[in-house]
PDB file of C-alpha atoms in Angstrom:
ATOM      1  CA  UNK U  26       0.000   0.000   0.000  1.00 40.00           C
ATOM      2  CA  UNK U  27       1.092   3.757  -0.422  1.00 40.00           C
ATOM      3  CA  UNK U  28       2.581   5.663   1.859  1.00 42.00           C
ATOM      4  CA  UNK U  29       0.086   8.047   2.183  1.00 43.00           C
ATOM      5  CA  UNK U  30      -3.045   5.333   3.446  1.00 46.00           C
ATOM      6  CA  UNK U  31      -1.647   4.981   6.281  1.00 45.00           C
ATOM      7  CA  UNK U  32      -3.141   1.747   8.248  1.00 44.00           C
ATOM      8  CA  UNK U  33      -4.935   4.014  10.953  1.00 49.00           C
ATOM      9  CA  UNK U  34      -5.989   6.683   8.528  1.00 55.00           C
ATOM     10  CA  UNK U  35      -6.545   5.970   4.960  1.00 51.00           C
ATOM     11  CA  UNK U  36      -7.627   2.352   4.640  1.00 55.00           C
ATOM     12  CA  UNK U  37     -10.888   1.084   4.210  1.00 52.00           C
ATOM     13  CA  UNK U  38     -12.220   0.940   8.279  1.00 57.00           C
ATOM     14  CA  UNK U  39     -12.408  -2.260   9.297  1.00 58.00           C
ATOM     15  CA  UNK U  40     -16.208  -1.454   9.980  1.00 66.00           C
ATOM     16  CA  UNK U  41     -16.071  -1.142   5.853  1.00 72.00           C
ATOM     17  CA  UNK U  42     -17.211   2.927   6.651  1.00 80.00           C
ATOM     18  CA  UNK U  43     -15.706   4.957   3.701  1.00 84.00           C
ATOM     19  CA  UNK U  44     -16.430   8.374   2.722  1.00 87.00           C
ATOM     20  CA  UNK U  45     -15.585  11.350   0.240  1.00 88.00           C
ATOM     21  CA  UNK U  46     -12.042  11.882   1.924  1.00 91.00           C
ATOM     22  CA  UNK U  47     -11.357   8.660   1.355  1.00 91.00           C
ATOM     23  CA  UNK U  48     -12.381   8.601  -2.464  1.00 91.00           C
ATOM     24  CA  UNK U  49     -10.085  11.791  -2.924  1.00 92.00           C
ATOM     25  CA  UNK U  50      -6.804  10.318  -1.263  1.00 92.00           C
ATOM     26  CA  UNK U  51      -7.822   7.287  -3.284  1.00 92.00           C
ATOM     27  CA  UNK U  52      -7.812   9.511  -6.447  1.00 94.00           C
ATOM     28  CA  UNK U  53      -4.397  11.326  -5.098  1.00 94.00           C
ATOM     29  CA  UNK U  54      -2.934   7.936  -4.465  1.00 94.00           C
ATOM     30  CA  UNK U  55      -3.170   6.901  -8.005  1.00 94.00           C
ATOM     31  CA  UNK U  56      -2.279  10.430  -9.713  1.00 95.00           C
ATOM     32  CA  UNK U  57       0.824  11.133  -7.314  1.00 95.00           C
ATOM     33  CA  UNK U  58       1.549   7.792  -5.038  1.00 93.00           C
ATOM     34  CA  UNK U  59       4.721   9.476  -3.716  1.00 94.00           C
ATOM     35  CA  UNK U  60       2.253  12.098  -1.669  1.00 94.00           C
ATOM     36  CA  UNK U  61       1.228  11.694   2.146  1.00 94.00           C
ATOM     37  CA  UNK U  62      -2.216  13.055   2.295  1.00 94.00           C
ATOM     38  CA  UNK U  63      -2.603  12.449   5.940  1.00 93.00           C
ATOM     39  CA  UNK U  64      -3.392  15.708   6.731  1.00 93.00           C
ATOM     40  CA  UNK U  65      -6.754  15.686   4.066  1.00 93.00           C
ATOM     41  CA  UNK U  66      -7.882  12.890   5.845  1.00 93.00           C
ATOM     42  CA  UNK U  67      -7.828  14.739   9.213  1.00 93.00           C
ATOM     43  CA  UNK U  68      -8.001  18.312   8.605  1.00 94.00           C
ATOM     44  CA  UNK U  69     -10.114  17.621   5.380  1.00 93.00           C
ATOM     45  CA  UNK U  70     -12.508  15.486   7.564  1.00 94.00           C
ATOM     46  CA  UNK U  71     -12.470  18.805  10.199  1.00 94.00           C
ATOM     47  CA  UNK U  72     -13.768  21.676   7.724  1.00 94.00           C
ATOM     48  CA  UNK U  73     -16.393  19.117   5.904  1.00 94.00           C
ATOM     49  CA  UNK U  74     -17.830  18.461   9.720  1.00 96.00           C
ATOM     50  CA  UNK U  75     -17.616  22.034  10.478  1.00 94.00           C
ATOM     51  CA  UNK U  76     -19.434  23.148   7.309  1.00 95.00           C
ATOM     52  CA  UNK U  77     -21.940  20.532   7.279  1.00 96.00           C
ATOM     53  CA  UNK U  78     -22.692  21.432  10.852  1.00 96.00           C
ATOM     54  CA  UNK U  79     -22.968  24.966  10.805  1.00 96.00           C
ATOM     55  CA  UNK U  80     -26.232  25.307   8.564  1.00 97.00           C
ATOM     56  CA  UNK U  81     -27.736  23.671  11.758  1.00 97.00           C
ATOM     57  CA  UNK U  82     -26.271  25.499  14.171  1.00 97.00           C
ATOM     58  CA  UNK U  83     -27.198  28.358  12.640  1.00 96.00           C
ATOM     59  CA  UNK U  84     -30.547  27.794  12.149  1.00 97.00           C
ATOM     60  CA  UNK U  85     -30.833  27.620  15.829  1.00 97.00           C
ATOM     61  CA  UNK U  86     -29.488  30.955  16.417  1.00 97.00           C
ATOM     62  CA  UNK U  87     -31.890  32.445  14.458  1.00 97.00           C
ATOM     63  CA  UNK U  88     -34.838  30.698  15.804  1.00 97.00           C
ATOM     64  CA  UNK U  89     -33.725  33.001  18.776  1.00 97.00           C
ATOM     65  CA  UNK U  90     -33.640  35.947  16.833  1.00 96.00           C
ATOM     66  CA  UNK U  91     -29.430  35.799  16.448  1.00 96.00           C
ATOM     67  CA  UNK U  92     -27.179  35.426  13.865  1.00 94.00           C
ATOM     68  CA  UNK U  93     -23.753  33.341  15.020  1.00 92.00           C
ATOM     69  CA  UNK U  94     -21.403  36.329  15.869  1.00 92.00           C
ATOM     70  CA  UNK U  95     -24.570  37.677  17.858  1.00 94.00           C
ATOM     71  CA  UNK U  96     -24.711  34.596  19.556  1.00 95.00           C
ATOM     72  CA  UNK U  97     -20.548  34.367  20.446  1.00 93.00           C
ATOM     73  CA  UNK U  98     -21.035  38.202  22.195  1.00 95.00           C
ATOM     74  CA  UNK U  99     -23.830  37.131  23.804  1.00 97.00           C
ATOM     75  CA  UNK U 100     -22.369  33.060  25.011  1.00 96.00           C
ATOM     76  CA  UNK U 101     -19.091  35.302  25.816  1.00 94.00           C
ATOM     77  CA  UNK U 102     -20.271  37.526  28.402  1.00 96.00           C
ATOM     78  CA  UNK U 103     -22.789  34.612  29.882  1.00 97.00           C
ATOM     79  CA  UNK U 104     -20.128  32.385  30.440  1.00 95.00           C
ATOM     80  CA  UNK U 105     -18.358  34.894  32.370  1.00 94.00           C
ATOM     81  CA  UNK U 106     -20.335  35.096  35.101  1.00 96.00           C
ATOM     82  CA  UNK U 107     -22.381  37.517  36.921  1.00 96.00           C
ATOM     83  CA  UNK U 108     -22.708  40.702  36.305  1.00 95.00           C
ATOM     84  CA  UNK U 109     -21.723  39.005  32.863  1.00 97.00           C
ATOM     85  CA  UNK U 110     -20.260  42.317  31.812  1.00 95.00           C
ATOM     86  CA  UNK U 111     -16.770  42.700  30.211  1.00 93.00           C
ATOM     87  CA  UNK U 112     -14.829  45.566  27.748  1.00 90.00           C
ATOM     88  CA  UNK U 113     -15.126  45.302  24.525  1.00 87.00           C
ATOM     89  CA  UNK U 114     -11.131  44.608  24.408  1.00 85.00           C
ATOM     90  CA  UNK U 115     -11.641  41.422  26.835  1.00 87.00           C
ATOM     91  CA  UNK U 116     -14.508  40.168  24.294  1.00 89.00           C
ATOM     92  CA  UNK U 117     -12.413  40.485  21.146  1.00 81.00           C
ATOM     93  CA  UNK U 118      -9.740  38.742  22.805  1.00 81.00           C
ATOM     94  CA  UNK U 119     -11.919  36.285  23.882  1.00 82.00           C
ATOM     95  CA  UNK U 120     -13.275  35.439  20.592  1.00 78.00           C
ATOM     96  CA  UNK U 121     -10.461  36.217  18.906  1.00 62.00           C
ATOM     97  CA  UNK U 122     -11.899  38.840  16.586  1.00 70.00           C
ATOM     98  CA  UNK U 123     -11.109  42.587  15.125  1.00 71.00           C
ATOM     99  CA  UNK U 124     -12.096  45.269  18.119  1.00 70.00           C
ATOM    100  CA  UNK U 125     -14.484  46.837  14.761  1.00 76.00           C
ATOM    101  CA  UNK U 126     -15.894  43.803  14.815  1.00 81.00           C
ATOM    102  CA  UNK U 127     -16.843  43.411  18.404  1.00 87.00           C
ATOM    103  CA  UNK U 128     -17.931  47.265  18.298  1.00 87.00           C
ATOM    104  CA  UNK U 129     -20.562  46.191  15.313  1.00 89.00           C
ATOM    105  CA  UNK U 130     -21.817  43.199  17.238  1.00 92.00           C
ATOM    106  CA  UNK U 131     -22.475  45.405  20.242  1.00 93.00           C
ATOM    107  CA  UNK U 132     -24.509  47.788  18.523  1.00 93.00           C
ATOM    108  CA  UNK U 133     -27.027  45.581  16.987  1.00 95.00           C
ATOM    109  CA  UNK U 134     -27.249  43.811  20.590  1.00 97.00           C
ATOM    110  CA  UNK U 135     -27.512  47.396  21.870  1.00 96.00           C
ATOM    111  CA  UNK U 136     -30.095  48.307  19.201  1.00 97.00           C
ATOM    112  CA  UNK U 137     -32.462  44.611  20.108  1.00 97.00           C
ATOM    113  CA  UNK U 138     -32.138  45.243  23.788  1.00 97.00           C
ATOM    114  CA  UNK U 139     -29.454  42.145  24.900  1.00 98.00           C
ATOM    115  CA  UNK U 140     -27.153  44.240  26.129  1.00 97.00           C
ATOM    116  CA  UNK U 141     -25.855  47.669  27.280  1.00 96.00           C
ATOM    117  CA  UNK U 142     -23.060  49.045  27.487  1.00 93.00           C
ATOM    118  CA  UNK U 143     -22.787  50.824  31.584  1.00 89.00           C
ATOM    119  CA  UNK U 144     -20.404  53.676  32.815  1.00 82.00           C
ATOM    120  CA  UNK U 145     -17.371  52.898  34.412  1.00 70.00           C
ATOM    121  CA  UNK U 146     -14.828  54.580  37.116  1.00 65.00           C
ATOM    122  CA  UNK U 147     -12.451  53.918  34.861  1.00 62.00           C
ATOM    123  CA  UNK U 148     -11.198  54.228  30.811  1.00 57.00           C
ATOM    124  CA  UNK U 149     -14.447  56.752  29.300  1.00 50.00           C
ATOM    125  CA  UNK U 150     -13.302  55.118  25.926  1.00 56.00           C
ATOM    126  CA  UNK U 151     -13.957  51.586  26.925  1.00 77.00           C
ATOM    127  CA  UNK U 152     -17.301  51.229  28.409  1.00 89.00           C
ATOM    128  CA  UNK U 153     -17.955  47.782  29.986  1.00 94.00           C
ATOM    129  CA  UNK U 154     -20.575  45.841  28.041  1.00 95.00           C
ATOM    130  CA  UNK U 155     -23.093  43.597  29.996  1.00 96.00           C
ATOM    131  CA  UNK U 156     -26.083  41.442  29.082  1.00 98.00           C
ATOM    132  CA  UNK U 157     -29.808  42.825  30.186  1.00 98.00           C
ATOM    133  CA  UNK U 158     -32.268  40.368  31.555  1.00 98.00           C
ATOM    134  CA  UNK U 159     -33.255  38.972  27.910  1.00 98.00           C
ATOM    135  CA  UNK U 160     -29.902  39.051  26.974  1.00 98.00           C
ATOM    136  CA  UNK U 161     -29.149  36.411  29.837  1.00 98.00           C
ATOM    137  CA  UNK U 162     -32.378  34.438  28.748  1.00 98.00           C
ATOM    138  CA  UNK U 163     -32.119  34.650  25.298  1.00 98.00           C
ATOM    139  CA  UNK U 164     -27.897  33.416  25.731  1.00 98.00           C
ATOM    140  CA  UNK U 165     -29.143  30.595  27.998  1.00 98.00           C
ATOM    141  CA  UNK U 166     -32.113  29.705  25.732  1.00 98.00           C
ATOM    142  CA  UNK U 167     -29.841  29.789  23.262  1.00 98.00           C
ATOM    143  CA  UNK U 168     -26.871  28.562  23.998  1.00 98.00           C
ATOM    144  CA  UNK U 169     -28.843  25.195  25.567  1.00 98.00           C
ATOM    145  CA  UNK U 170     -30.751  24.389  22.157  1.00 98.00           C
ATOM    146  CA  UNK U 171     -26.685  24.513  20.449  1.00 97.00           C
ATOM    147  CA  UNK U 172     -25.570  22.076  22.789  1.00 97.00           C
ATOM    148  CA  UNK U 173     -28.537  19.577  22.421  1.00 98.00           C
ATOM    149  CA  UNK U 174     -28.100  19.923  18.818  1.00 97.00           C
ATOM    150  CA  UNK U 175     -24.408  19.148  18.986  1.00 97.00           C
ATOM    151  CA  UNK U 176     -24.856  16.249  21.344  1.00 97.00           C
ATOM    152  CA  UNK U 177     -26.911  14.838  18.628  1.00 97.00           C
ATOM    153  CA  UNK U 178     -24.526  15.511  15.952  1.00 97.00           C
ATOM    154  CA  UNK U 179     -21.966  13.228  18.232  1.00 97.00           C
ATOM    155  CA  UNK U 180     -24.504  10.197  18.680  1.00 97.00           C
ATOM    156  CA  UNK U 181     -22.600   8.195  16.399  1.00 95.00           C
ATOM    157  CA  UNK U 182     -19.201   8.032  18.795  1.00 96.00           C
ATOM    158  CA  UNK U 183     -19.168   6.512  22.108  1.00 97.00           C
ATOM    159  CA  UNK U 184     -18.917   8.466  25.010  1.00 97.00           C
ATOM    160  CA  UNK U 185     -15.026   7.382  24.813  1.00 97.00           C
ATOM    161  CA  UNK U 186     -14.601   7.971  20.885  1.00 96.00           C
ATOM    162  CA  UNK U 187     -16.047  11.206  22.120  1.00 97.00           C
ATOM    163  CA  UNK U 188     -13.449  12.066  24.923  1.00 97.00           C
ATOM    164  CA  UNK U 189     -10.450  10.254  22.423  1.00 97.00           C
ATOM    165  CA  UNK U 190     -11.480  12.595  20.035  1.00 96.00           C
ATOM    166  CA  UNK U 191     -11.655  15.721  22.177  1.00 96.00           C
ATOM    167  CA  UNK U 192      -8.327  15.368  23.171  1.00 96.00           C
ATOM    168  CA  UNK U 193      -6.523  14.065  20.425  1.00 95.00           C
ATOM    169  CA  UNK U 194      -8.557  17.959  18.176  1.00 93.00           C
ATOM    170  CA  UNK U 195      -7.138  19.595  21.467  1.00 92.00           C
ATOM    171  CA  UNK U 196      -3.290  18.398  21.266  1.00 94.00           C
ATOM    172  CA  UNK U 197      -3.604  19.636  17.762  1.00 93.00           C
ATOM    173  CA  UNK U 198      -5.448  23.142  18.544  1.00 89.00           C
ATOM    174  CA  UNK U 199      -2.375  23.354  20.510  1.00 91.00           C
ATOM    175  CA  UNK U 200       0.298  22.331  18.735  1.00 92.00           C
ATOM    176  CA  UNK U 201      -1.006  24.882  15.795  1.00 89.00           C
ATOM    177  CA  UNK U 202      -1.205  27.773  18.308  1.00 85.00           C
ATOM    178  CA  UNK U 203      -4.908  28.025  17.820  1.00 66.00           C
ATOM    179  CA  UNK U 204      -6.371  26.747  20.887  1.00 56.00           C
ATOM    180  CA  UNK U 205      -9.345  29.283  22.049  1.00 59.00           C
ATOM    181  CA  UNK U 206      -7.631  31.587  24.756  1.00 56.00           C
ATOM    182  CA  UNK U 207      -8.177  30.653  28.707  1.00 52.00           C
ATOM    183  CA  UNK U 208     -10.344  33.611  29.162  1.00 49.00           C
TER     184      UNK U 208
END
């Protein structure tokens, strides 16, 4: 066998599963043999799960009236904590986005009513953003129909193929530098 299918990643599974990814490095195997295409058949697997998930994901954030960077201002300052409130500068950090685009998302929240922004002792330029009483609702509500959704999208892996997985995607988050920040 090529170099490339590697036993553990491009064979045939011994539970005969196959998919696209597999017909590709199949095709790449026969056009260029000499090629390792390991990295298709992980990080080619990643983006097809990520696209084919998102139209669902989505679809839940607008049931609630949010579109998904909406969503990631409003799951940001939820998850940290009351008074859920944080600068715009520790929410672009935190989802590792432009400050302009942090300022957008905090207008249209502003605008529907999820959050305000509140006067501080401190920096007059930075004014703390926090979530209002729907915005906490709406984030939880939220937030709790993504996570059913996804658990649903992992049905297929056992509880243990789920924690394998989870950290085998974080050792490589990491070793690419882009692991989500600690914040």
């Amino acid at each position: 066998m090529s170099r490339h299918l590697d036993e553990n990643i491009g064979e045939p599974a011994s539970d005969g599963l196959q998919d696209g990814i597999d017909a590709r490095r199949a095709q790449w195997a026969r056009e260029l043999p000499h090629l390792d295409t390991r990295g298709m058949a992980i990080l080619g697997r990643a983006r097809w799960i990520t696209l084919a998930a998102r139209p669902e994901i989505e679809a839940i954030f607008a049931s609630h009236g949010l579109d998904s960077g909406e969503a990631d201002v409003l799951f940001t300052l939820l998850r940290s904590g009351p008074p859920y409130r944080l600068r715009p500068t520790e929410l672009y950090k935190s989802m590792m986005i432009s400050s302009g685009g942090v300022t957008n998302r905090i207008a249209k929240l502003v605008k529907a009513g999820l959050v305000r922004q509140v006067a501080s002792d401190g920096d007059g330029r930075s004014l703390p953003v926090e979530l209002t009483e729907e915005g906490i609702s709406r984030a939880r509500e939220a937030f709790e129909a993504d996570m059913a959704v996804e658990t649903l999208m992992l049905e297929s892996l056992s509880w243990d193929e789920q924690a394998q997985l989870a950290r085998l995607l974080r050792k490589l988050a990491l070793s690419l530098g882009s692991a989500p920040a600690l914040e």
